[in-house]
């Protein structure tokens, strides 16, 4: 079962909470237990799980990543978006979430974010649901 979400980002750097989108895809699949792999087939955006209760957390992540990997620097990549490539690798391009009782096993404050570093763009998020053999 491979599903695809389209996510439109609205600024150059942005963390987009995609938890509810993923939950609604899972609901339509009727899987009780298993594993969900979330993957982005892109080189300048990533995925991360972090707090989605206080929006200041994602703002802090963006601020510190910008300090760690400045937009302008001694980069060799001629396209001019090396910072985006590096930040995408820091975040990673996939995450894995456990499915139990038909729901994602996430902590109370956890959400799944697409981390845009070279937007605004239209991004694809691939969802691979792997049911347990006996569920
Ligand atoms: Zn590039």
mmCIF file of N, CA and C and ligand atoms in Angstrom:
data_model
loop_
_atom_site.group_PDB
_atom_site.id
_atom_site.type_symbol
_atom_site.label_atom_id
_atom_site.label_comp_id
_atom_site.label_asym_id
_atom_site.label_seq_id
_atom_site.Cartn_x
_atom_site.Cartn_y
_atom_site.Cartn_z
ATOM 1 N N UNK A 1 0.843 -1.192 0.000
ATOM 2 C CA UNK A 1 0.000 0.000 0.000
ATOM 3 C C UNK A 1 0.877 1.241 0.000
ATOM 4 N N UNK A 2 0.964 1.883 -1.134
ATOM 5 C CA UNK A 2 1.733 3.135 -1.205
ATOM 6 C C UNK A 2 0.762 4.275 -1.455
ATOM 7 N N UNK A 3 0.803 5.256 -0.582
ATOM 8 C CA UNK A 3 -0.066 6.420 -0.719
ATOM 9 C C UNK A 3 0.801 7.652 -0.889
ATOM 10 N N UNK A 4 0.232 8.658 -1.540
ATOM 11 C CA UNK A 4 0.988 9.883 -1.771
ATOM 12 C C UNK A 4 0.168 11.086 -1.307
ATOM 13 N N UNK A 5 0.807 11.938 -0.528
ATOM 14 C CA UNK A 5 0.188 13.197 -0.127
ATOM 15 C C UNK A 5 0.887 14.316 -0.884
ATOM 16 N N UNK A 6 0.121 15.299 -1.310
ATOM 17 C CA UNK A 6 0.730 16.503 -1.869
ATOM 18 C C UNK A 6 0.675 17.589 -0.810
ATOM 19 N N UNK A 7 1.805 18.220 -0.553
ATOM 20 C CA UNK A 7 1.863 19.288 0.449
ATOM 21 C C UNK A 7 2.396 20.541 -0.232
ATOM 22 N N UNK A 8 1.599 21.623 -0.155
ATOM 23 C CA UNK A 8 2.032 22.902 -0.717
ATOM 24 C C UNK A 8 2.653 23.728 0.396
ATOM 25 N N UNK A 9 3.915 24.098 0.229
ATOM 26 C CA UNK A 9 4.528 24.949 1.248
ATOM 27 C C UNK A 9 4.408 26.399 0.807
ATOM 28 N N UNK A 10 4.487 27.321 1.781
ATOM 29 C CA UNK A 10 4.192 28.719 1.453
ATOM 30 C C UNK A 10 5.360 29.672 1.705
ATOM 31 N N UNK A 11 6.474 29.165 2.225
ATOM 32 C CA UNK A 11 7.637 30.045 2.354
ATOM 33 C C UNK A 11 8.924 29.248 2.142
ATOM 34 N N UNK A 12 10.058 29.940 2.129
ATOM 35 C CA UNK A 12 11.323 29.280 1.828
ATOM 36 C C UNK A 12 11.647 28.212 2.853
ATOM 37 N N UNK A 13 11.537 28.597 4.125
ATOM 38 C CA UNK A 13 11.791 27.647 5.204
ATOM 39 C C UNK A 13 10.541 27.564 6.063
ATOM 40 N N UNK A 14 10.080 26.341 6.309
ATOM 41 C CA UNK A 14 8.796 26.191 6.997
ATOM 42 C C UNK A 14 8.659 24.759 7.507
ATOM 43 N N UNK A 15 8.156 24.611 8.720
ATOM 44 C CA UNK A 15 7.791 23.281 9.198
ATOM 45 C C UNK A 15 6.276 23.162 9.086
ATOM 46 N N UNK A 16 5.803 22.209 8.289
ATOM 47 C CA UNK A 16 4.370 22.036 8.055
ATOM 48 C C UNK A 16 3.903 20.787 8.804
ATOM 49 N N UNK A 17 2.949 20.970 9.706
ATOM 50 C CA UNK A 17 2.408 19.836 10.464
ATOM 51 C C UNK A 17 1.506 19.003 9.542
ATOM 52 N N UNK A 18 1.930 17.777 9.233
ATOM 53 C CA UNK A 18 1.165 16.915 8.325
ATOM 54 C C UNK A 18 0.534 15.735 9.074
ATOM 55 N N UNK A 19 0.500 15.815 10.410
ATOM 56 C CA UNK A 19 -0.009 14.699 11.217
ATOM 57 C C UNK A 19 -1.450 14.338 10.866
ATOM 58 N N UNK A 20 -2.304 15.345 10.765
ATOM 59 C CA UNK A 20 -3.726 15.048 10.525
ATOM 60 C C UNK A 20 -3.946 14.451 9.134
ATOM 61 N N UNK A 21 -3.168 14.916 8.146
ATOM 62 C CA UNK A 21 -3.263 14.330 6.801
ATOM 63 C C UNK A 21 -2.897 12.847 6.832
ATOM 64 N N UNK A 22 -1.829 12.550 7.545
ATOM 65 C CA UNK A 22 -1.355 11.158 7.616
ATOM 66 C C UNK A 22 -2.372 10.300 8.356
ATOM 67 N N UNK A 23 -2.941 10.850 9.441
ATOM 68 C CA UNK A 23 -3.949 10.103 10.202
ATOM 69 C C UNK A 23 -5.168 9.784 9.341
ATOM 70 N N UNK A 24 -5.585 10.714 8.494
ATOM 71 C CA UNK A 24 -6.772 10.426 7.675
ATOM 72 C C UNK A 24 -6.486 9.390 6.599
ATOM 73 N N UNK A 25 -5.258 9.365 6.072
ATOM 74 C CA UNK A 25 -4.888 8.304 5.128
ATOM 75 C C UNK A 25 -4.917 6.956 5.840
ATOM 76 N N UNK A 26 -4.357 6.916 7.041
ATOM 77 C CA UNK A 26 -4.310 5.666 7.798
ATOM 78 C C UNK A 26 -5.726 5.155 8.081
ATOM 79 N N UNK A 27 -6.627 6.074 8.441
ATOM 80 C CA UNK A 27 -8.021 5.707 8.742
ATOM 81 C C UNK A 27 -8.678 4.997 7.570
ATOM 82 N N UNK A 28 -8.373 5.466 6.345
ATOM 83 C CA UNK A 28 -9.003 4.900 5.152
ATOM 84 C C UNK A 28 -8.422 3.537 4.778
ATOM 85 N N UNK A 29 -7.368 3.118 5.457
ATOM 86 C CA UNK A 29 -6.676 1.886 5.062
ATOM 87 C C UNK A 29 -7.055 0.656 5.871
ATOM 88 N N UNK A 30 -7.727 0.846 7.005
ATOM 89 C CA UNK A 30 -8.186 -0.295 7.797
ATOM 90 C C UNK A 30 -7.037 -1.241 8.182
ATOM 91 N N UNK A 31 -5.974 -0.674 8.709
ATOM 92 C CA UNK A 31 -4.860 -1.480 9.222
ATOM 93 C C UNK A 31 -4.856 -1.354 10.739
ATOM 94 N N UNK A 32 -4.846 -2.500 11.432
ATOM 95 C CA UNK A 32 -4.920 -2.478 12.889
ATOM 96 C C UNK A 32 -3.537 -2.291 13.526
ATOM 97 N N UNK A 33 -2.593 -3.156 13.139
ATOM 98 C CA UNK A 33 -1.244 -3.009 13.688
ATOM 99 C C UNK A 33 -0.225 -3.150 12.567
ATOM 100 N N UNK A 34 0.884 -2.453 12.738
ATOM 101 C CA UNK A 34 1.926 -2.496 11.725
ATOM 102 C C UNK A 34 2.864 -1.327 11.872
ATOM 103 N N UNK A 35 3.424 -0.956 10.741
ATOM 104 C CA UNK A 35 4.406 0.120 10.724
ATOM 105 C C UNK A 35 4.093 1.039 9.551
ATOM 106 N N UNK A 36 4.267 2.320 9.778
ATOM 107 C CA UNK A 36 4.105 3.303 8.714
ATOM 108 C C UNK A 36 5.458 3.948 8.437
ATOM 109 N N UNK A 37 5.857 3.904 7.173
ATOM 110 C CA UNK A 37 7.062 4.622 6.758
ATOM 111 C C UNK A 37 6.612 5.865 5.997
ATOM 112 N N UNK A 38 7.105 7.015 6.427
ATOM 113 C CA UNK A 38 6.820 8.278 5.744
ATOM 114 C C UNK A 38 8.123 8.722 5.088
ATOM 115 N N UNK A 39 8.038 9.081 3.812
ATOM 116 C CA UNK A 39 9.257 9.362 3.044
ATOM 117 C C UNK A 39 9.029 10.540 2.104
ATOM 118 N N UNK A 40 10.024 11.386 1.979
ATOM 119 C CA UNK A 40 9.945 12.469 0.994
ATOM 120 C C UNK A 40 11.024 12.275 -0.086
ATOM 121 N N UNK A 41 10.587 12.196 -1.363
ATOM 122 C CA UNK A 41 11.545 11.969 -2.459
ATOM 123 C C UNK A 41 12.144 13.285 -2.964
ATOM 124 N N UNK A 42 12.718 14.035 -2.039
ATOM 125 C CA UNK A 42 13.245 15.369 -2.378
ATOM 126 C C UNK A 42 14.601 15.574 -1.708
ATOM 127 N N UNK A 43 15.390 16.499 -2.264
ATOM 128 C CA UNK A 43 16.730 16.729 -1.703
ATOM 129 C C UNK A 43 16.823 18.012 -0.890
ATOM 130 N N UNK A 44 15.763 18.807 -0.888
ATOM 131 C CA UNK A 44 15.830 20.065 -0.122
ATOM 132 C C UNK A 44 14.674 20.209 0.862
ATOM 133 N N UNK A 45 14.032 19.099 1.205
ATOM 134 C CA UNK A 45 13.098 19.105 2.327
ATOM 135 C C UNK A 45 13.258 17.789 3.066
ATOM 136 N N UNK A 46 12.794 17.759 4.290
ATOM 137 C CA UNK A 46 12.959 16.564 5.113
ATOM 138 C C UNK A 46 11.727 16.320 5.960
ATOM 139 N N UNK A 47 11.864 15.402 6.894
ATOM 140 C CA UNK A 47 10.776 15.065 7.812
ATOM 141 C C UNK A 47 11.326 15.044 9.227
ATOM 142 N N UNK A 48 10.490 15.445 10.176
ATOM 143 C CA UNK A 48 10.897 15.321 11.570
ATOM 144 C C UNK A 48 9.667 15.160 12.448
ATOM 145 N N UNK A 49 9.852 14.489 13.566
ATOM 146 C CA UNK A 49 8.796 14.384 14.576
ATOM 147 C C UNK A 49 9.210 15.264 15.744
ATOM 148 N N UNK A 50 8.324 16.180 16.128
ATOM 149 C CA UNK A 50 8.616 17.015 17.289
ATOM 150 C C UNK A 50 7.319 17.611 17.824
ATOM 151 N N UNK A 51 7.441 18.509 18.776
ATOM 152 C CA UNK A 51 6.247 19.050 19.453
ATOM 153 C C UNK A 51 5.376 19.869 18.513
ATOM 154 N N UNK A 52 4.065 19.571 18.541
ATOM 155 C CA UNK A 52 3.145 20.389 17.745
ATOM 156 C C UNK A 52 2.129 21.126 18.617
ATOM 157 N N UNK A 53 2.387 21.170 19.939
ATOM 158 C CA UNK A 53 1.483 21.901 20.831
ATOM 159 C C UNK A 53 1.858 23.382 20.867
ATOM 160 N N UNK A 54 3.111 23.662 21.185
ATOM 161 C CA UNK A 54 3.588 25.048 21.222
ATOM 162 C C UNK A 54 4.279 25.363 19.898
ATOM 163 N N UNK A 55 3.690 26.265 19.092
ATOM 164 C CA UNK A 55 4.287 26.580 17.779
ATOM 165 C C UNK A 55 5.673 27.206 17.904
ATOM 166 N N UNK A 56 6.038 27.692 19.094
ATOM 167 C CA UNK A 56 7.372 28.280 19.282
ATOM 168 C C UNK A 56 8.461 27.233 19.081
ATOM 169 N N UNK A 57 8.141 25.970 19.314
ATOM 170 C CA UNK A 57 9.159 24.924 19.160
ATOM 171 C C UNK A 57 9.630 24.850 17.714
ATOM 172 N N UNK A 58 8.687 24.831 16.767
ATOM 173 C CA UNK A 58 9.123 24.749 15.363
ATOM 174 C C UNK A 58 9.820 26.030 14.932
ATOM 175 N N UNK A 59 9.406 27.175 15.476
ATOM 176 C CA UNK A 59 10.111 28.426 15.171
ATOM 177 C C UNK A 59 11.548 28.367 15.678
ATOM 178 N N UNK A 60 11.739 27.815 16.875
ATOM 179 C CA UNK A 60 13.096 27.681 17.428
ATOM 180 C C UNK A 60 13.947 26.745 16.577
ATOM 181 N N UNK A 61 13.353 25.647 16.110
ATOM 182 C CA UNK A 61 14.100 24.709 15.256
ATOM 183 C C UNK A 61 14.580 25.428 13.994
ATOM 184 N N UNK A 62 13.671 26.185 13.372
ATOM 185 C CA UNK A 62 14.023 26.924 12.152
ATOM 186 C C UNK A 62 15.131 27.942 12.432
ATOM 187 N N UNK A 63 14.989 28.680 13.535
ATOM 188 C CA UNK A 63 15.980 29.713 13.878
ATOM 189 C C UNK A 63 17.364 29.116 14.082
ATOM 190 N N UNK A 64 17.433 28.012 14.815
ATOM 191 C CA UNK A 64 18.740 27.418 15.119
ATOM 192 C C UNK A 64 19.340 26.747 13.879
ATOM 193 N N UNK A 65 18.497 26.114 13.061
ATOM 194 C CA UNK A 65 19.025 25.534 11.812
ATOM 195 C C UNK A 65 19.590 26.620 10.907
ATOM 196 N N UNK A 66 18.911 27.788 10.871
ATOM 197 C CA UNK A 66 19.414 28.904 10.061
ATOM 198 C C UNK A 66 20.775 29.376 10.559
ATOM 199 N N UNK A 67 20.967 29.349 11.897
ATOM 200 C CA UNK A 67 22.266 29.758 12.461
ATOM 201 C C UNK A 67 23.346 28.722 12.153
ATOM 202 N N UNK A 68 22.965 27.448 12.269
ATOM 203 C CA UNK A 68 23.934 26.376 12.020
ATOM 204 C C UNK A 68 24.345 26.311 10.559
ATOM 205 N N UNK A 69 23.364 26.521 9.686
ATOM 206 C CA UNK A 69 23.596 26.384 8.239
ATOM 207 C C UNK A 69 23.093 27.657 7.555
ATOM 208 N N UNK A 70 23.925 28.689 7.513
ATOM 209 C CA UNK A 70 23.481 29.963 6.929
ATOM 210 C C UNK A 70 23.176 29.835 5.432
ATOM 211 N N UNK A 71 22.252 30.688 4.970
ATOM 212 C CA UNK A 71 21.848 30.670 3.561
ATOM 213 C C UNK A 71 23.045 30.916 2.639
ATOM 214 N N UNK A 72 23.859 31.904 3.020
ATOM 215 C CA UNK A 72 25.065 32.215 2.235
ATOM 216 C C UNK A 72 26.283 31.654 2.956
ATOM 217 N N UNK A 73 27.168 31.040 2.204
ATOM 218 C CA UNK A 73 28.372 30.500 2.825
ATOM 219 C C UNK A 73 29.337 30.085 1.741
ATOM 220 N N UNK A 74 30.412 29.436 2.143
ATOM 221 C CA UNK A 74 31.415 29.010 1.156
ATOM 222 C C UNK A 74 31.009 27.666 0.560
ATOM 223 N N UNK A 75 29.894 27.686 -0.139
ATOM 224 C CA UNK A 75 29.361 26.462 -0.724
ATOM 225 C C UNK A 75 29.838 26.311 -2.170
ATOM 226 N N UNK A 76 29.974 25.085 -2.625
ATOM 227 C CA UNK A 76 30.436 24.819 -3.987
ATOM 228 C C UNK A 76 29.288 24.604 -4.966
ATOM 229 N N UNK A 77 28.179 24.101 -4.485
ATOM 230 C CA UNK A 77 27.010 23.769 -5.313
ATOM 231 C C UNK A 77 26.509 25.021 -6.043
ATOM 232 N N UNK A 78 26.512 24.968 -7.379
ATOM 233 C CA UNK A 78 26.244 26.189 -8.148
ATOM 234 C C UNK A 78 24.787 26.620 -8.154
ATOM 235 N N UNK A 79 23.896 25.735 -7.742
ATOM 236 C CA UNK A 79 22.475 26.076 -7.765
ATOM 237 C C UNK A 79 22.116 27.122 -6.701
ATOM 238 N N UNK A 80 22.994 27.284 -5.715
ATOM 239 C CA UNK A 80 22.772 28.317 -4.702
ATOM 240 C C UNK A 80 21.882 27.909 -3.543
ATOM 241 N N UNK A 81 21.536 26.629 -3.479
ATOM 242 C CA UNK A 81 20.662 26.207 -2.382
ATOM 243 C C UNK A 81 21.319 25.129 -1.508
ATOM 244 N N UNK A 82 22.625 25.255 -1.324
ATOM 245 C CA UNK A 82 23.337 24.265 -0.512
ATOM 246 C C UNK A 82 22.802 24.196 0.908
ATOM 247 N N UNK A 83 22.452 25.349 1.475
ATOM 248 C CA UNK A 83 21.933 25.344 2.852
ATOM 249 C C UNK A 83 20.713 24.430 2.949
ATOM 250 N N UNK A 84 19.851 24.506 1.942
ATOM 251 C CA UNK A 84 18.640 23.664 1.937
ATOM 252 C C UNK A 84 19.007 22.183 1.868
ATOM 253 N N UNK A 85 19.985 21.839 1.029
ATOM 254 C CA UNK A 85 20.406 20.437 0.920
ATOM 255 C C UNK A 85 20.951 19.927 2.265
ATOM 256 N N UNK A 86 21.761 20.764 2.911
ATOM 257 C CA UNK A 86 22.401 20.341 4.166
ATOM 258 C C UNK A 86 21.352 20.177 5.268
ATOM 259 N N UNK A 87 20.433 21.132 5.350
ATOM 260 C CA UNK A 87 19.379 21.036 6.376
ATOM 261 C C UNK A 87 18.494 19.812 6.136
ATOM 262 N N UNK A 88 18.222 19.517 4.863
ATOM 263 C CA UNK A 88 17.404 18.334 4.553
ATOM 264 C C UNK A 88 18.099 17.064 5.045
ATOM 265 N N UNK A 89 19.418 17.001 4.878
ATOM 266 C CA UNK A 89 20.139 15.824 5.370
ATOM 267 C C UNK A 89 20.159 15.774 6.893
ATOM 268 N N UNK A 90 20.218 16.934 7.539
ATOM 269 C CA UNK A 90 20.176 16.952 9.008
ATOM 270 C C UNK A 90 18.846 16.403 9.522
ATOM 271 N N UNK A 91 17.748 16.738 8.841
ATOM 272 C CA UNK A 91 16.433 16.252 9.261
ATOM 273 C C UNK A 91 16.232 14.784 8.885
ATOM 274 N N UNK A 92 16.708 14.406 7.706
ATOM 275 C CA UNK A 92 16.470 13.060 7.196
ATOM 276 C C UNK A 92 15.262 13.034 6.283
ATOM 277 N N UNK A 93 15.210 12.036 5.407
ATOM 278 C CA UNK A 93 14.146 11.991 4.405
ATOM 279 C C UNK A 93 13.061 10.977 4.729
ATOM 280 N N UNK A 94 13.164 10.281 5.855
ATOM 281 C CA UNK A 94 12.082 9.358 6.218
ATOM 282 C C UNK A 94 11.949 9.234 7.730
ATOM 283 N N UNK A 95 10.758 8.856 8.147
ATOM 284 C CA UNK A 95 10.519 8.531 9.550
ATOM 285 C C UNK A 95 9.653 7.273 9.590
ATOM 286 N N UNK A 96 9.693 6.591 10.704
ATOM 287 C CA UNK A 96 8.915 5.374 10.896
ATOM 288 C C UNK A 96 8.038 5.559 12.132
ATOM 289 N N UNK A 97 6.768 5.209 12.000
ATOM 290 C CA UNK A 97 5.852 5.324 13.136
ATOM 291 C C UNK A 97 5.135 3.983 13.318
ATOM 292 N N UNK A 98 5.002 3.547 14.565
ATOM 293 C CA UNK A 98 4.301 2.307 14.880
ATOM 294 C C UNK A 98 2.793 2.538 14.798
ATOM 295 N N UNK A 99 2.080 1.541 14.275
ATOM 296 C CA UNK A 99 0.613 1.582 14.229
ATOM 297 C C UNK A 99 0.077 0.546 15.215
ATOM 298 N N UNK A 100 -0.779 0.981 16.145
ATOM 299 C CA UNK A 100 -1.433 0.071 17.094
ATOM 300 C C UNK A 100 -2.901 0.445 17.192
ATOM 301 N N UNK A 101 -3.764 -0.553 17.216
ATOM 302 C CA UNK A 101 -5.214 -0.334 17.294
ATOM 303 C C UNK A 101 -5.680 0.657 16.231
ATOM 304 N N UNK A 102 -5.103 0.558 15.060
ATOM 305 C CA UNK A 102 -5.511 1.400 13.940
ATOM 306 C C UNK A 102 -5.072 2.848 14.031
ATOM 307 N N UNK A 103 -4.203 3.150 15.019
ATOM 308 C CA UNK A 103 -3.790 4.548 15.198
ATOM 309 C C UNK A 103 -2.270 4.656 15.252
ATOM 310 N N UNK A 104 -1.769 5.843 14.932
ATOM 311 C CA UNK A 104 -0.331 6.101 15.049
ATOM 312 C C UNK A 104 0.046 6.162 16.518
ATOM 313 N N UNK A 105 1.147 5.532 16.872
ATOM 314 C CA UNK A 105 1.644 5.629 18.249
ATOM 315 C C UNK A 105 2.579 6.839 18.310
ATOM 316 N N UNK A 106 1.995 7.954 18.743
ATOM 317 C CA UNK A 106 2.761 9.192 18.901
ATOM 318 C C UNK A 106 2.602 9.667 20.340
ATOM 319 N N UNK A 107 3.611 10.306 20.874
ATOM 320 C CA UNK A 107 3.504 10.906 22.198
ATOM 321 C C UNK A 107 2.480 12.032 22.176
ATOM 322 N N UNK A 108 1.999 12.385 23.358
ATOM 323 C CA UNK A 108 0.956 13.418 23.490
ATOM 324 C C UNK A 108 1.290 14.693 22.727
ATOM 325 N N UNK A 109 2.561 15.089 22.769
ATOM 326 C CA UNK A 109 2.933 16.380 22.189
ATOM 327 C C UNK A 109 3.588 16.231 20.818
ATOM 328 N N UNK A 110 3.653 15.008 20.320
ATOM 329 C CA UNK A 110 4.376 14.798 19.067
ATOM 330 C C UNK A 110 3.510 15.002 17.835
ATOM 331 N N UNK A 111 4.095 15.600 16.828
ATOM 332 C CA UNK A 111 3.474 15.717 15.521
ATOM 333 C C UNK A 111 4.519 15.404 14.462
ATOM 334 N N UNK A 112 4.041 15.121 13.254
ATOM 335 C CA UNK A 112 4.937 14.825 12.138
ATOM 336 C C UNK A 112 4.991 16.065 11.235
ATOM 337 N N UNK A 113 6.195 16.518 10.976
ATOM 338 C CA UNK A 113 6.373 17.740 10.194
ATOM 339 C C UNK A 113 7.141 17.484 8.899
ATOM 340 N N UNK A 114 6.646 18.077 7.819
ATOM 341 C CA UNK A 114 7.472 18.218 6.627
ATOM 342 C C UNK A 114 8.319 19.469 6.842
ATOM 343 N N UNK A 115 9.624 19.328 6.672
ATOM 344 C CA UNK A 115 10.540 20.449 6.902
ATOM 345 C C UNK A 115 10.988 21.000 5.550
ATOM 346 N N UNK A 116 10.373 22.097 5.156
ATOM 347 C CA UNK A 116 10.705 22.736 3.872
ATOM 348 C C UNK A 116 11.907 23.651 4.046
ATOM 349 N N UNK A 117 12.890 23.521 3.142
ATOM 350 C CA UNK A 117 14.063 24.384 3.217
ATOM 351 C C UNK A 117 14.336 25.135 1.910
ATOM 352 N N UNK A 118 13.518 24.896 0.888
ATOM 353 C CA UNK A 118 13.747 25.570 -0.401
ATOM 354 C C UNK A 118 12.410 25.847 -1.094
ATOM 355 N N UNK A 119 11.473 26.359 -0.305
ATOM 356 C CA UNK A 119 10.138 26.612 -0.829
ATOM 357 C C UNK A 119 9.993 28.027 -1.334
ATOM 358 N N UNK A 120 8.766 28.446 -1.629
ATOM 359 C CA UNK A 120 7.580 27.583 -1.590
ATOM 360 C C UNK A 120 7.519 26.642 -2.789
ATOM 361 N N UNK A 121 7.040 25.440 -2.539
ATOM 362 C CA UNK A 121 6.940 24.415 -3.582
ATOM 363 C C UNK A 121 5.805 23.470 -3.271
ATOM 364 N N UNK A 122 5.535 22.619 -4.250
ATOM 365 C CA UNK A 122 4.633 21.495 -4.031
ATOM 366 C C UNK A 122 5.502 20.272 -3.748
ATOM 367 N N UNK A 123 5.254 19.609 -2.629
ATOM 368 C CA UNK A 123 6.069 18.463 -2.221
ATOM 369 C C UNK A 123 5.233 17.200 -2.185
ATOM 370 N N UNK A 124 5.869 16.086 -2.454
ATOM 371 C CA UNK A 124 5.214 14.782 -2.330
ATOM 372 C C UNK A 124 5.670 14.114 -1.040
ATOM 373 N N UNK A 125 4.720 13.542 -0.343
ATOM 374 C CA UNK A 125 5.033 12.754 0.849
ATOM 375 C C UNK A 125 4.495 11.355 0.591
ATOM 376 N N UNK A 126 5.387 10.369 0.597
ATOM 377 C CA UNK A 126 4.977 8.991 0.332
ATOM 378 C C UNK A 126 4.759 8.253 1.643
ATOM 379 N N UNK A 127 3.668 7.505 1.689
ATOM 380 C CA UNK A 127 3.318 6.745 2.886
ATOM 381 C C UNK A 127 3.266 5.271 2.532
ATOM 382 N N UNK A 128 4.089 4.473 3.189
ATOM 383 C CA UNK A 128 4.065 3.034 2.982
ATOM 384 C C UNK A 128 3.576 2.388 4.270
ATOM 385 N N UNK A 129 2.401 1.784 4.189
ATOM 386 C CA UNK A 129 1.815 1.141 5.363
ATOM 387 C C UNK A 129 2.117 -0.347 5.281
ATOM 388 N N UNK A 130 2.776 -0.863 6.303
ATOM 389 C CA UNK A 130 3.161 -2.273 6.335
ATOM 390 C C UNK A 130 2.408 -2.946 7.488
ATOM 391 N N UNK A 131 1.310 -3.651 7.168
ATOM 392 C CA UNK A 131 0.529 -4.289 8.234
ATOM 393 C C UNK A 131 1.290 -5.481 8.832
ATOM 394 N N UNK A 132 1.059 -5.756 10.127
ATOM 395 C CA UNK A 132 1.577 -6.988 10.728
ATOM 396 C C UNK A 132 0.952 -8.169 9.997
ATOM 397 N N UNK A 133 1.689 -9.261 9.889
ATOM 398 C CA UNK A 133 1.201 -10.403 9.125
ATOM 399 C C UNK A 133 -0.080 -10.993 9.708
ATOM 400 N N UNK A 134 -0.255 -10.903 11.013
ATOM 401 C CA UNK A 134 -1.407 -11.549 11.642
ATOM 402 C C UNK A 134 -2.472 -10.567 12.070
ATOM 403 N N UNK A 135 -2.421 -9.324 11.553
ATOM 404 C CA UNK A 135 -3.424 -8.350 11.974
ATOM 405 C C UNK A 135 -4.567 -8.284 10.975
HETATM 406 ZN ZN1 LIG B 1 20.545 22.268 -5.328
#
